[in-house]
Coordinates of C-alpha atoms in Angstrom, one line a residue:
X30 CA 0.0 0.0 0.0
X31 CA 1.5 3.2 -1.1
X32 CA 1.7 6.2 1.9
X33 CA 1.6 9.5 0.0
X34 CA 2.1 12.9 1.9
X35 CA 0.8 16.3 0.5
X36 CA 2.2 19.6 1.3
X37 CA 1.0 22.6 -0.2
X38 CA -0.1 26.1 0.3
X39 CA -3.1 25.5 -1.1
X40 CA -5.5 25.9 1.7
X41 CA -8.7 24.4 1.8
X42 CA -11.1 26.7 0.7
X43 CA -10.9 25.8 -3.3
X44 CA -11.0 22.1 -5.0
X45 CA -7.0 22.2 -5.5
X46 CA -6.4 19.7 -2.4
X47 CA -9.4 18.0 -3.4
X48 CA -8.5 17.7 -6.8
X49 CA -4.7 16.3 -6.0
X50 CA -6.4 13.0 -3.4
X51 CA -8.9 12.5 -6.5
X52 CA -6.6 12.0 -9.2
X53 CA -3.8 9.9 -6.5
X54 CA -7.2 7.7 -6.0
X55 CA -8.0 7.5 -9.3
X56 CA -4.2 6.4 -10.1
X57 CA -3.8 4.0 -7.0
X58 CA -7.3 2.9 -4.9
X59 CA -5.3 1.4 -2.2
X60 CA -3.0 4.5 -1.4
X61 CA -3.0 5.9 1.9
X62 CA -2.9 10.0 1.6
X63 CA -1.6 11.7 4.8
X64 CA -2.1 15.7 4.6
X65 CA 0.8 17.1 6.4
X66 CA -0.3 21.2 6.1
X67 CA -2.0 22.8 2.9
X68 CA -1.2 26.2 5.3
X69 CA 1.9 27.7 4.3
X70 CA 2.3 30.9 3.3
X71 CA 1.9 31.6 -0.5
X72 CA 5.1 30.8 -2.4
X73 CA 7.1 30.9 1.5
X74 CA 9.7 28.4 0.1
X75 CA 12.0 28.5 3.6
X76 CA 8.7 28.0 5.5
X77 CA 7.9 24.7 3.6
X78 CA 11.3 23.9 3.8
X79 CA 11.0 23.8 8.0
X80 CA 8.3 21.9 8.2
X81 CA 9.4 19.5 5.4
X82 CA 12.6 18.5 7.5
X83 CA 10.3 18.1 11.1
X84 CA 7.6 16.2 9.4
X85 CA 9.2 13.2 7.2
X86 CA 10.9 11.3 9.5
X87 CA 7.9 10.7 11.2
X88 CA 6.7 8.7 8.2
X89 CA 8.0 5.1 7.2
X90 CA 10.8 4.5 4.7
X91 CA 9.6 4.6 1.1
X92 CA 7.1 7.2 1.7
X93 CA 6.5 9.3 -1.1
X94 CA 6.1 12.9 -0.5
X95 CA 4.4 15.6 -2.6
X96 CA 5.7 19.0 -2.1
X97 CA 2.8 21.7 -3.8
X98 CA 4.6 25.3 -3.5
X99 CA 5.9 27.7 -6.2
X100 CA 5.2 24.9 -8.2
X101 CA 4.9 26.0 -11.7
X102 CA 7.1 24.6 -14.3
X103 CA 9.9 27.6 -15.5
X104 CA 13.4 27.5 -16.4
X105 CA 14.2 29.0 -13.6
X106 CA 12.0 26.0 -11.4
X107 CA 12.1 22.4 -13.4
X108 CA 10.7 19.9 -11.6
X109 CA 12.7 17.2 -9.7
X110 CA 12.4 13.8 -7.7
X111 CA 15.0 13.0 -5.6
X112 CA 15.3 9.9 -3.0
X113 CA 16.5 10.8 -0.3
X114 CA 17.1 8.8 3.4
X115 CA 14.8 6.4 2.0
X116 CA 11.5 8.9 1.2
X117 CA 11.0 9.9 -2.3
X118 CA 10.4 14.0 -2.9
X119 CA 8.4 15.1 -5.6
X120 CA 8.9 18.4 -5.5
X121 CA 10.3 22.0 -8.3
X122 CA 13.8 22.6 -8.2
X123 CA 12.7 25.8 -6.2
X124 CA 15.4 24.9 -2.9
X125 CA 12.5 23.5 -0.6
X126 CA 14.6 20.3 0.5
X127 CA 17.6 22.8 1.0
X128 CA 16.7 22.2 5.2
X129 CA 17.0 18.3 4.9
X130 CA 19.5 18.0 2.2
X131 CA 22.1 20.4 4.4
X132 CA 22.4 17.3 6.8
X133 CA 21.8 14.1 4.5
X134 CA 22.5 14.0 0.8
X135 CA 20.0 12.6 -1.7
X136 CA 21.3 9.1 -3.5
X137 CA 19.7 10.1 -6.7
X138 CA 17.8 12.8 -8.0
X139 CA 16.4 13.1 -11.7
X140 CA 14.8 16.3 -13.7
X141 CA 11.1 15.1 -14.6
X142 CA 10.6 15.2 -18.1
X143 CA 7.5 13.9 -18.8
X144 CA 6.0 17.2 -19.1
X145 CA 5.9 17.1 -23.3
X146 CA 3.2 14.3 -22.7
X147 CA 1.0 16.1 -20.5
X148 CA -0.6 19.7 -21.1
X149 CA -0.7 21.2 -17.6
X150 CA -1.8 24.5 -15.7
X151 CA -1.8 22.4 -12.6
X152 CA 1.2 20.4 -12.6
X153 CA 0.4 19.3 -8.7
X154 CA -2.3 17.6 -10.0
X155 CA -1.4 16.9 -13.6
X156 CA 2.6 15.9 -13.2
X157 CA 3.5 15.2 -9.6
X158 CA 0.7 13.1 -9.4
X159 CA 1.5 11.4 -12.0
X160 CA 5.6 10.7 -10.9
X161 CA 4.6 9.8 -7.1
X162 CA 2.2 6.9 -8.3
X163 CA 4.7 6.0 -10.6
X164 CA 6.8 5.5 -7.9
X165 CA 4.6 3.9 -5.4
X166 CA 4.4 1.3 -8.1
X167 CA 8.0 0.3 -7.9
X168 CA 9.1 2.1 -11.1
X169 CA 12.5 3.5 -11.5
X170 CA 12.8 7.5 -11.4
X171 CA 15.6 7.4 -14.3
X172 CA 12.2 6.4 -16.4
X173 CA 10.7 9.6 -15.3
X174 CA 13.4 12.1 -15.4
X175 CA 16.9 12.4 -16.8
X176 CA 19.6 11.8 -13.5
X177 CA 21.5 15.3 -12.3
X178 CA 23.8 15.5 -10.1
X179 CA 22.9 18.8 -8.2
X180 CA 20.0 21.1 -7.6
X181 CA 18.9 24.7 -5.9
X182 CA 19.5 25.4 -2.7
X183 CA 18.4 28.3 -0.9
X184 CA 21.6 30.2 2.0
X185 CA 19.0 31.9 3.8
X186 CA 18.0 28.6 5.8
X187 CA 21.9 28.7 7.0
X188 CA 22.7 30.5 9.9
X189 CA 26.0 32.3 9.9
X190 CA 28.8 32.5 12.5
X191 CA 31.3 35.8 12.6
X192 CA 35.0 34.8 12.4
X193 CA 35.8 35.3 16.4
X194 CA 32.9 32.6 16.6
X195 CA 30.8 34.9 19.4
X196 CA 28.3 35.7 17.1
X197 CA 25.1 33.9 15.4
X198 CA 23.2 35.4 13.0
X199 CA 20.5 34.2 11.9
X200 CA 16.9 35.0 10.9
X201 CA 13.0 33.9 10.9
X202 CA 11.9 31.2 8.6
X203 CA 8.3 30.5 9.7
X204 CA 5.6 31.7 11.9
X205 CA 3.3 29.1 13.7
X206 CA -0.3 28.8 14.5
X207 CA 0.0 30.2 17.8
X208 CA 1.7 33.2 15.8
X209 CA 4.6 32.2 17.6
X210 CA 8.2 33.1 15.3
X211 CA 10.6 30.2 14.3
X212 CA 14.5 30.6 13.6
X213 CA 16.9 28.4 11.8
X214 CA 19.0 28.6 14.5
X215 CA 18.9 25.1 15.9
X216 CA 20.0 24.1 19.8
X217 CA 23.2 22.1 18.1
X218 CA 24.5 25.4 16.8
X219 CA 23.9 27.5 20.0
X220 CA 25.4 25.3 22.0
X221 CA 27.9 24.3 19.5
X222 CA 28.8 27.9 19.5
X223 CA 28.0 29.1 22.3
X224 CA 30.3 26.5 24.6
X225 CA 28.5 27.8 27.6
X226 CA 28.6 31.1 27.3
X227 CA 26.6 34.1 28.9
X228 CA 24.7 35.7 25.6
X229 CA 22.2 38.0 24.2
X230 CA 19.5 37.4 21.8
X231 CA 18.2 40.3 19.7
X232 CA 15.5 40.0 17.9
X233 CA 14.3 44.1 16.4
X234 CA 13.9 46.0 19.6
X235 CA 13.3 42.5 22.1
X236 CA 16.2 40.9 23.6
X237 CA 16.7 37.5 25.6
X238 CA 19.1 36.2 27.9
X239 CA 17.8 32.8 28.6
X240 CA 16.2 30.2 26.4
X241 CA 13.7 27.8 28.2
X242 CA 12.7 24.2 26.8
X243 CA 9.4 24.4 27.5
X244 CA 6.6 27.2 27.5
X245 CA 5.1 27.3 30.8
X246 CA 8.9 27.5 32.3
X247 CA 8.3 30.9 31.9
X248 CA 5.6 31.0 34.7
X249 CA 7.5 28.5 37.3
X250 CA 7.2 31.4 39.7
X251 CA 4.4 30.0 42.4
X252 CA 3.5 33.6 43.3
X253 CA 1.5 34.1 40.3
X254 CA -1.0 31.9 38.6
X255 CA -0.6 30.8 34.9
X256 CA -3.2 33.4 33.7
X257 CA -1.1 36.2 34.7
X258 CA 1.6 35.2 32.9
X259 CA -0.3 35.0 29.6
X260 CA 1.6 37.6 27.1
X261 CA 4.9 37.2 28.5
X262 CA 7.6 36.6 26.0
X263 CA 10.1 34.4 25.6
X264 CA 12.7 32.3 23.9
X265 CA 12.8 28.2 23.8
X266 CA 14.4 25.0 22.1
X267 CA 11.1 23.8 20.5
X268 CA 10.2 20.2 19.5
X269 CA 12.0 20.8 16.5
X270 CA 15.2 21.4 18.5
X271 CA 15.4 25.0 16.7
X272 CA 14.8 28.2 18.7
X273 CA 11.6 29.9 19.3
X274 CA 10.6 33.1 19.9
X275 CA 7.1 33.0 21.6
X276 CA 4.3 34.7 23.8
X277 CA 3.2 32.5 26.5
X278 CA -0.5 30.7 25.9
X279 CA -0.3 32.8 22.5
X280 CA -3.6 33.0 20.8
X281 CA -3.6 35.4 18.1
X282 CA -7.6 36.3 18.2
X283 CA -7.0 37.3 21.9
X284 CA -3.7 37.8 23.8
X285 CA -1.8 37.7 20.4
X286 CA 1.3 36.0 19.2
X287 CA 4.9 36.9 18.7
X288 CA 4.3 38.5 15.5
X289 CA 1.2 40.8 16.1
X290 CA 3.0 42.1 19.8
X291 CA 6.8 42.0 18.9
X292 CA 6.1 42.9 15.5
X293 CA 8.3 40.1 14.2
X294 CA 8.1 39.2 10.8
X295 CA 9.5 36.2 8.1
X296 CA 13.1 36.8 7.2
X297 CA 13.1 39.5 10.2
X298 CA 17.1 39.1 11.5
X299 CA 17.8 37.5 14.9
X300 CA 21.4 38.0 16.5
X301 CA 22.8 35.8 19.4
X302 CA 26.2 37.6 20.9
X303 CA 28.3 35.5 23.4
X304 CA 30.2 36.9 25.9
X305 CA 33.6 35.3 27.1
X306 CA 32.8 34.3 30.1
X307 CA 31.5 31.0 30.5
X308 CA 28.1 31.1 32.7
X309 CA 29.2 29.3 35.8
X310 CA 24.8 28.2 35.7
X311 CA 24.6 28.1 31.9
X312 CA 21.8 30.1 30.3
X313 CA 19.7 27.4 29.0
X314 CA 16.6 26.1 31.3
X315 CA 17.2 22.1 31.0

């Protein structure tokens, strides 16, 4: 039984998702369709790229995932399938496995070119569909695409480090649900970096000096009760281990989120500056 993933920015107002599960059920009866978010931002390439690298190991080897953003056919954007740590990506060449492949490297990826035998506006539905049921059948993605060697990647979803090593800079790639602001600075590079180290995060005008692992650290004080605490910021390693930068019991139709009250925005710059001094207590919560 094939397992087929869909991620798209779609939404789910119009027939598009629809559409896509009808023609993977047309193709295959038997395949299982699991929709991982048709929520991201329109065209938000780094966004899709976060939640691509959190979501997939989740899913059995051999899973066959279709990636729905920016996904019209260009020179600039061909269309690629690439397997990668056992899944299968179905995906354009527009850098949105640039999060996954920066730690594992595919063992083949091929250019589709199958698009002279289909006339397409919708090439989700029309080509991608087509390629992932292919390959749920068994078949062989040179059949389906001519073999490359490399692809696009996108630098924005790198972090940099300054040449004394006491600096991270880094930036906002997505913004959750709770309006809550994710960087790509993950807890293996702050610690990797930071050895220790007293720091500072600065995120616009907001700065942090301590990063909790878990929201309601924030309110461990027994004085107060949980509800007074709601709209306090802070900083945490989230379940993705990347840092956070969030309001506590967010809700952006009441309290807010990290966006609407710190104003924080995608590709908004976040800096981490390390002082010399080892902090004797270290400045993470653990």
């Amino acid at each position: 039984m094939a397992l087929i993933t869909l991620t798209t920015d779609f939404g789910t107002k119009d027939h598009f998702v629809g559409a896509v599960k009808g023609a993977i059920y047309t193709e295959l009866a038997d395949a299982k369709i699991v929709d991982i978010t048709h929520e991201i931002s329109p065209f938000n390439i780094t966004e899709t790229a976060y939640i691509l690298k959190n979501s997939y190991k989740s899913f059995p080897k051999g899973t066959i995932h279709i990636v729905g953003v920016d996904s019209e056919l260009s020179e600039a954007h061909k269309h690629i399938a690439l397997e990668l740590d056992g899944h299968f990506f179905v995906c354009p060449d527009n850098g949105i496995v640039s999060m996954i492949t920066s730690e594992i490297k595919p063992s083949k990826i091929v250019e589709i070119n199958i698009h002279d035998r289909i006339e397409s506006s919708f090439p989700v539905l029309d080509v991608f569909v087509q390629v992932a049921c292919f390959i749920a059948r068994g078949g062989n993605l040179t059949v389906i695409g001519k073999e490359i060697k490399d692809f696009k990647k996108i630098t924005e979803i790198q972090p940099k480090t300054n040449q004394k090593q006491n600096q991270i800079i880094g930036g906002i790639v997505s913004i959750d649900n709770y309006g809550n602001v994710i960087t790509n600075i993950s807890k293996k590079m702050f610690e990797d970096i930071g050895k220790g180290r007293n720091f500072k995060m600065s995120a616009k005008k907001h700065s942090f000096s301590k990063i909790f692992t878990k929201y309601n650290e924030v309110a461990s004080n027994k004085t107060y009760s949980n509800q007074q605490y709601e709209g306090h910021k802070l900083a945490l390693f989230n379940s993705a281990s990347y840092i956070e930068i969030a309001i506590y019991r967010s809700n952006l139709k009441t309290v807010g989120g990290a966006c609407s009250l710190l104003g924080l925005e995608y590709r908004d710059t976040v800096t981490i500056d390390f002082t010399n001094a080892p902090d004797p207590e270290f400045t993470t919560l653990n």
